[in-house]
Tab-separated table of C-alpha atoms in Angstrom:
chain	number	residue	atom	x	y	z
A	1426	UNK	CA	145.107	94.242	111.610
A	1427	UNK	CA	142.186	93.029	108.211
A	1428	UNK	CA	144.124	93.968	104.998
A	1429	UNK	CA	141.808	94.599	102.013
A	1430	UNK	CA	141.267	91.205	99.784
A	1431	UNK	CA	140.067	91.426	96.633
A	1432	UNK	CA	139.203	87.429	95.949
A	1433	UNK	CA	137.238	88.048	99.329
A	1434	UNK	CA	135.894	90.419	98.246
A	1435	UNK	CA	135.153	88.911	94.688
A	1436	UNK	CA	133.580	85.962	96.400
A	1437	UNK	CA	130.893	88.456	98.462
A	1438	UNK	CA	130.219	89.360	95.116
A	1439	UNK	CA	129.661	86.809	93.457
A	1440	UNK	CA	127.466	85.416	96.434
A	1441	UNK	CA	124.996	88.675	96.639
A	1442	UNK	CA	124.700	87.690	93.517
A	1443	UNK	CA	123.482	83.960	93.608
A	1444	UNK	CA	121.734	85.143	96.289
A	1445	UNK	CA	119.414	87.941	93.964
A	1446	UNK	CA	118.960	85.574	91.449
A	1447	UNK	CA	117.859	82.565	94.509
A	1448	UNK	CA	115.231	85.415	95.224
A	1449	UNK	CA	114.034	85.369	91.382
A	1450	UNK	CA	114.037	81.479	91.333
A	1451	UNK	CA	116.729	81.446	89.302
A	1452	UNK	CA	118.643	78.040	90.165
A	1453	UNK	CA	122.153	79.043	89.510
A	1454	UNK	CA	124.544	75.716	90.134
A	1455	UNK	CA	127.156	76.966	93.073
A	1456	UNK	CA	126.473	76.016	96.344
A	1457	UNK	CA	122.575	75.682	96.964
A	1458	UNK	CA	121.960	72.487	94.146
A	1459	UNK	CA	120.647	70.564	96.900
A	1460	UNK	CA	117.009	72.344	96.002
A	1461	UNK	CA	114.666	70.129	94.317
A	1462	UNK	CA	113.201	72.285	91.154
A	1463	UNK	CA	112.014	69.560	89.186
A	1464	UNK	CA	114.286	71.064	85.760
A	1465	UNK	CA	112.321	73.679	86.383
A	1466	UNK	CA	113.848	77.360	86.341
A	1467	UNK	CA	112.204	80.454	86.810
A	1468	UNK	CA	108.875	79.906	88.730
A	1469	UNK	CA	105.612	81.890	88.400
A	1470	UNK	CA	105.872	85.551	89.329
A	1471	UNK	CA	105.189	84.822	93.539
A	1472	UNK	CA	103.379	82.014	93.208
A	1473	UNK	CA	104.424	78.696	95.410
A	1474	UNK	CA	106.539	76.934	93.224
A	1475	UNK	CA	107.849	73.560	94.296
A	1476	UNK	CA	111.362	75.209	95.842
A	1477	UNK	CA	112.502	75.403	98.243
A	1478	UNK	CA	112.424	79.290	99.025
A	1479	UNK	CA	111.297	81.537	101.576
A	1480	UNK	CA	107.795	80.448	102.169
A	1481	UNK	CA	105.338	83.140	102.171
A	1482	UNK	CA	105.847	85.777	100.273
A	1483	UNK	CA	105.992	89.061	102.935
A	1484	UNK	CA	104.926	92.902	101.945
A	1485	UNK	CA	106.414	95.023	104.321
A	1486	UNK	CA	104.650	98.798	104.360
A	1487	UNK	CA	104.842	101.448	107.607
A	1488	UNK	CA	103.311	104.062	108.272
A	1489	UNK	CA	104.118	106.323	111.515
A	1490	UNK	CA	102.000	104.014	113.831
A	1491	UNK	CA	102.764	100.854	113.158
A	1492	UNK	CA	104.357	98.405	111.076
A	1493	UNK	CA	101.642	95.691	108.659
A	1494	UNK	CA	103.144	92.904	107.100
A	1495	UNK	CA	101.258	91.025	105.302
A	1496	UNK	CA	101.923	87.475	103.766
A	1497	UNK	CA	100.342	86.077	100.471
A	1498	UNK	CA	99.192	82.283	102.180
A	1499	UNK	CA	95.561	81.103	100.487
A	1500	UNK	CA	94.614	78.356	102.219
A	1501	UNK	CA	95.545	78.257	105.188
A	1502	UNK	CA	93.448	77.310	108.259
A	1503	UNK	CA	93.397	79.865	110.615
A	1504	UNK	CA	92.860	78.486	113.306
A	1505	UNK	CA	96.579	76.690	112.757
A	1506	UNK	CA	98.103	79.683	111.997
A	1507	UNK	CA	100.973	81.174	114.629
A	1508	UNK	CA	102.585	84.514	114.758
A	1509	UNK	CA	104.212	85.206	117.016
A	1510	UNK	CA	106.770	87.993	117.892
A	1511	UNK	CA	110.063	87.851	120.143
A	1512	UNK	CA	112.271	91.188	120.517
A	1513	UNK	CA	112.390	92.610	116.396
A	1514	UNK	CA	111.667	89.239	114.757
A	1515	UNK	CA	108.293	87.839	113.493
A	1516	UNK	CA	107.617	84.367	112.950
A	1517	UNK	CA	104.522	83.002	110.663
A	1518	UNK	CA	103.645	79.376	111.062
A	1519	UNK	CA	101.617	77.302	109.681
A	1520	UNK	CA	99.943	74.680	107.517
A	1521	UNK	CA	98.719	74.921	103.754
A	1522	UNK	CA	96.226	71.603	103.794
A	1523	UNK	CA	96.470	69.468	101.413
A	1524	UNK	CA	94.336	68.015	99.156
A	1525	UNK	CA	92.475	64.720	100.514
A	1526	UNK	CA	94.671	61.096	99.907
A	1527	UNK	CA	92.037	59.282	98.993
A	1528	UNK	CA	92.715	61.142	94.987
A	1529	UNK	CA	94.544	58.533	92.784
A	1530	UNK	CA	97.461	60.249	91.609
A	1531	UNK	CA	96.294	59.133	87.702
A	1532	UNK	CA	92.785	60.983	88.709
A	1533	UNK	CA	95.691	64.399	87.872
A	1534	UNK	CA	95.772	66.741	85.132
A	1535	UNK	CA	97.842	68.829	86.489
A	1536	UNK	CA	99.112	69.438	90.334
A	1537	UNK	CA	100.529	72.793	90.296
A	1538	UNK	CA	100.251	74.229	94.248
A	1539	UNK	CA	102.562	73.680	96.653
A	1540	UNK	CA	101.434	72.559	100.305
A	1541	UNK	CA	103.035	71.225	103.754
A	1542	UNK	CA	104.069	73.522	106.862
A	1543	UNK	CA	105.852	76.190	106.833
A	1544	UNK	CA	108.000	78.713	108.645
A	1545	UNK	CA	109.419	82.187	108.093
A	1546	UNK	CA	110.871	84.869	110.283
A	1547	UNK	CA	110.560	88.677	109.314
A	1548	UNK	CA	113.542	90.800	111.090
A	1549	UNK	CA	111.339	94.255	111.362
A	1550	UNK	CA	112.728	97.631	110.901
A	1551	UNK	CA	111.876	98.646	114.046
A	1552	UNK	CA	111.706	98.162	118.050
A	1553	UNK	CA	107.826	96.781	118.152
A	1554	UNK	CA	105.190	96.738	120.293
A	1555	UNK	CA	104.332	92.743	121.695
A	1556	UNK	CA	101.704	92.859	123.129
A	1557	UNK	CA	99.456	94.755	120.549
A	1558	UNK	CA	100.736	92.850	117.493
A	1559	UNK	CA	97.088	91.866	115.816
A	1560	UNK	CA	96.619	89.150	112.978
A	1561	UNK	CA	94.089	88.632	110.234
A	1562	UNK	CA	93.822	86.433	107.251
A	1563	UNK	CA	91.106	87.470	105.243
A	1564	UNK	CA	90.713	86.013	101.492
A	1565	UNK	CA	94.369	84.113	101.542
A	1566	UNK	CA	95.876	87.191	102.934
A	1567	UNK	CA	97.694	87.025	106.488
A	1568	UNK	CA	98.422	90.854	107.353
A	1569	UNK	CA	100.718	91.681	110.924
A	1570	UNK	CA	99.958	94.365	112.415
A	1571	UNK	CA	102.505	95.412	114.899
A	1572	UNK	CA	102.420	99.150	116.374
A	1573	UNK	CA	105.646	101.021	116.707
A	1574	UNK	CA	107.119	100.393	120.094
A	1575	UNK	CA	107.524	104.572	121.940
A	1576	UNK	CA	110.793	105.168	121.188
A	1577	UNK	CA	110.663	103.709	117.444
A	1578	UNK	CA	107.823	106.526	116.574
A	1579	UNK	CA	108.991	109.787	114.639
A	1580	UNK	CA	108.862	112.853	116.835
A	1581	UNK	CA	107.646	116.072	115.802
A	1582	UNK	CA	110.494	118.846	115.809
A	1583	UNK	CA	109.058	122.488	115.488
A	1584	UNK	CA	111.890	124.488	113.790
A	1585	UNK	CA	111.748	128.224	115.793
A	1586	UNK	CA	112.569	130.886	113.951
A	1587	UNK	CA	115.050	133.216	115.006
A	1588	UNK	CA	114.966	136.548	116.359
B	869	UNK	CA	92.585	69.662	79.627
B	870	UNK	CA	94.965	71.988	77.595
B	871	UNK	CA	95.862	75.065	78.501
B	872	UNK	CA	94.834	77.844	75.860
B	873	UNK	CA	94.057	81.591	75.990
B	874	UNK	CA	91.775	82.934	73.863
B	875	UNK	CA	90.304	86.603	73.463
B	876	UNK	CA	87.835	87.255	75.511
B	877	UNK	CA	84.743	89.583	75.912
B	878	UNK	CA	84.736	93.264	77.235
B	879	UNK	CA	83.306	92.921	80.083
B	880	UNK	CA	81.509	95.623	82.417
B	881	UNK	CA	84.199	96.116	84.670
B	882	UNK	CA	87.311	96.489	82.242
B	883	UNK	CA	85.397	98.603	80.488
B	884	UNK	CA	84.605	101.168	82.492
B	885	UNK	CA	88.620	101.299	83.655
B	886	UNK	CA	89.518	101.450	80.138
B	887	UNK	CA	86.764	103.989	79.513
B	888	UNK	CA	87.651	106.252	83.087
B	889	UNK	CA	91.607	105.730	81.731
B	890	UNK	CA	91.197	107.289	78.245
B	891	UNK	CA	87.174	108.178	77.075
B	892	UNK	CA	88.247	108.487	73.165
B	893	UNK	CA	91.558	106.115	72.289
B	894	UNK	CA	90.997	102.504	71.650
B	895	UNK	CA	94.422	100.734	72.424
B	896	UNK	CA	95.339	97.447	71.173
B	897	UNK	CA	97.679	96.239	73.510
B	898	UNK	CA	96.877	93.837	76.395
B	899	UNK	CA	95.330	97.037	79.736
B	900	UNK	CA	97.025	94.969	82.637
B	901	UNK	CA	99.154	92.480	82.919
B	902	UNK	CA	98.012	89.707	84.870
B	903	UNK	CA	99.033	86.247	86.926
B	904	UNK	CA	98.609	82.621	85.560
B	905	UNK	CA	97.339	81.247	89.293
B	906	UNK	CA	98.934	77.689	90.519
B	907	UNK	CA	95.500	75.116	89.657
B	908	UNK	CA	95.161	71.278	90.641
B	909	UNK	CA	92.764	69.570	88.640
B	910	UNK	CA	91.443	66.010	89.299
B	911	UNK	CA	88.470	64.132	87.943
B	912	UNK	CA	86.445	62.110	89.172
B	913	UNK	CA	84.088	59.495	87.598
B	914	UNK	CA	81.614	62.209	88.161
B	915	UNK	CA	83.431	66.030	87.373
B	916	UNK	CA	85.859	67.634	87.069
B	917	UNK	CA	87.919	69.369	90.218
B	918	UNK	CA	89.952	72.821	89.784
B	919	UNK	CA	91.294	74.047	92.148
B	920	UNK	CA	93.198	77.579	91.839
B	921	UNK	CA	95.626	80.066	94.481
B	922	UNK	CA	93.757	83.196	93.805
B	923	UNK	CA	95.212	85.063	97.107
B	924	UNK	CA	93.620	88.804	97.710
B	925	UNK	CA	91.026	88.554	95.861
B	926	UNK	CA	87.127	88.105	97.313
B	927	UNK	CA	84.066	87.179	95.646
B	928	UNK	CA	82.600	90.076	94.291
B	929	UNK	CA	85.708	90.303	91.889
B	930	UNK	CA	86.098	86.552	90.548
B	931	UNK	CA	84.707	85.611	87.125
B	932	UNK	CA	84.388	82.457	86.786
B	933	UNK	CA	82.688	81.598	82.755
B	934	UNK	CA	82.966	78.927	80.622
B	935	UNK	CA	81.991	79.500	76.415
B	936	UNK	CA	82.567	77.227	73.909
B	937	UNK	CA	84.860	75.042	75.873
B	938	UNK	CA	86.434	77.571	77.480
B	939	UNK	CA	87.036	77.366	80.766
B	940	UNK	CA	87.853	80.762	82.487
B	941	UNK	CA	88.939	82.231	85.657
B	942	UNK	CA	89.338	86.037	85.557
B	943	UNK	CA	90.133	88.303	89.405
B	944	UNK	CA	90.093	91.474	90.028
B	945	UNK	CA	92.352	92.168	93.636
B	946	UNK	CA	90.673	95.077	95.932
B	947	UNK	CA	93.665	94.654	98.364
B	948	UNK	CA	94.666	97.929	99.960
B	949	UNK	CA	97.540	97.798	102.504
B	950	UNK	CA	98.068	100.344	104.710
B	951	UNK	CA	100.723	102.738	105.272
B	952	UNK	CA	103.423	103.196	102.530
B	953	UNK	CA	105.222	99.669	100.975
B	954	UNK	CA	108.908	99.687	102.385
B	955	UNK	CA	109.658	95.699	101.255
B	956	UNK	CA	108.580	93.946	98.677
B	957	UNK	CA	108.487	90.553	97.701
B	958	UNK	CA	104.621	90.452	95.365
B	959	UNK	CA	102.839	92.234	93.800
B	960	UNK	CA	99.328	92.042	93.813
B	961	UNK	CA	97.433	91.984	90.399
B	962	UNK	CA	94.601	90.254	88.283
B	963	UNK	CA	94.867	86.848	87.849
B	964	UNK	CA	93.738	85.826	84.590
B	965	UNK	CA	93.726	81.312	83.424
B	966	UNK	CA	91.925	79.683	80.916
B	967	UNK	CA	91.528	76.096	80.074
B	968	UNK	CA	89.884	73.921	77.168
B	969	UNK	CA	87.763	71.387	78.460
B	970	UNK	CA	88.104	68.255	76.139
B	971	UNK	CA	84.893	66.746	78.711
B	972	UNK	CA	81.279	67.337	77.967
B	973	UNK	CA	81.007	69.808	81.205
B	974	UNK	CA	76.837	69.900	82.975
B	975	UNK	CA	76.679	73.636	82.780
B	976	UNK	CA	73.849	74.597	84.668
B	977	UNK	CA	75.741	72.118	87.840
B	978	UNK	CA	79.248	73.859	88.174
B	979	UNK	CA	79.742	74.933	91.403
B	980	UNK	CA	81.826	77.401	92.491
B	981	UNK	CA	82.992	78.110	96.349
B	982	UNK	CA	85.506	80.434	97.407
B	983	UNK	CA	87.451	79.549	100.296
B	984	UNK	CA	90.544	82.061	102.085
B	985	UNK	CA	91.565	82.285	98.360
B	986	UNK	CA	91.439	79.318	97.308
B	987	UNK	CA	88.605	78.817	94.652
B	988	UNK	CA	87.224	75.327	94.204
B	989	UNK	CA	85.159	74.419	91.456
B	990	UNK	CA	82.907	72.199	90.516
B	991	UNK	CA	82.163	71.416	87.136
B	992	UNK	CA	80.374	68.158	86.827
B	993	UNK	CA	80.466	65.910	83.268
B	994	UNK	CA	77.635	65.589	80.994
B	995	UNK	CA	75.898	62.810	81.150
B	996	UNK	CA	77.060	61.174	78.031
B	997	UNK	CA	80.508	61.626	79.463
B	998	UNK	CA	79.709	59.955	81.929
B	999	UNK	CA	81.360	56.022	82.743
B	1000	UNK	CA	78.218	54.141	82.198
B	1001	UNK	CA	78.963	50.175	83.210
B	1002	UNK	CA	77.201	47.935	80.658
B	1003	UNK	CA	74.892	44.454	81.816
B	1004	UNK	CA	76.650	41.695	79.465
B	1005	UNK	CA	73.315	39.770	79.004
B	1006	UNK	CA	74.461	35.658	79.405
B	1007	UNK	CA	72.536	33.385	76.913
């Protein structure tokens, strides 16, 4: 039988707070000290930094018919982007192209754009029709349209007027 | 190449926005918040190359200018997502960033290329700023 343990509860709260700070780009001193932050704490509002964190960032929109996942991913080769759906998990994988290695390191004035391979999985809130998922890449935004499964669509119920 | 922020003359676009919102009142606060795009800047013997990540910007709404050795990048995003927001990790706003150019730039030869949300800007150095090998005459 489970008993209420206040210390365990506090530990969970502490982890939640750490998690919230990490999402904002702040490095907490706890369990994630391995993140390479280069001494920087806050990153640009949403753009890819050098920190190990969720990339690409996604927004999820919804209407009665479908879910729309928009990922912020400039500089990809559209042919190399892999979008897959399994059960209610959407996975986006790809590679942001690096600059040519011909450029000498000393020629750089600034180097802020991160590059490299990434994979991100988003758990979807409802069931979707996997065969009809569409992905579209435009101006550096990847939009995945996932039509909802029939049983996940809202049903309109007519209210009958009682006599 | 130092980063700097200077007062910008209003463009027609921003003027139109302010006037539509509030035709009579002048405002001293910045009209909008903007994002700072991350950039790579590197130098080749002939030019400076600036690459900036500006997702959600189409070429028609990107404004790149060099004025008094100040390079300004400004973009207005027009992206509209369908449906109602359920979960957000980012907000697309306009982009704005300025740099002070240390080198003499040949303004006629500037090339800008926007592809997949990445702006590549090639700023050729003016002839007098390019390295020149000097022939040594053996006496």
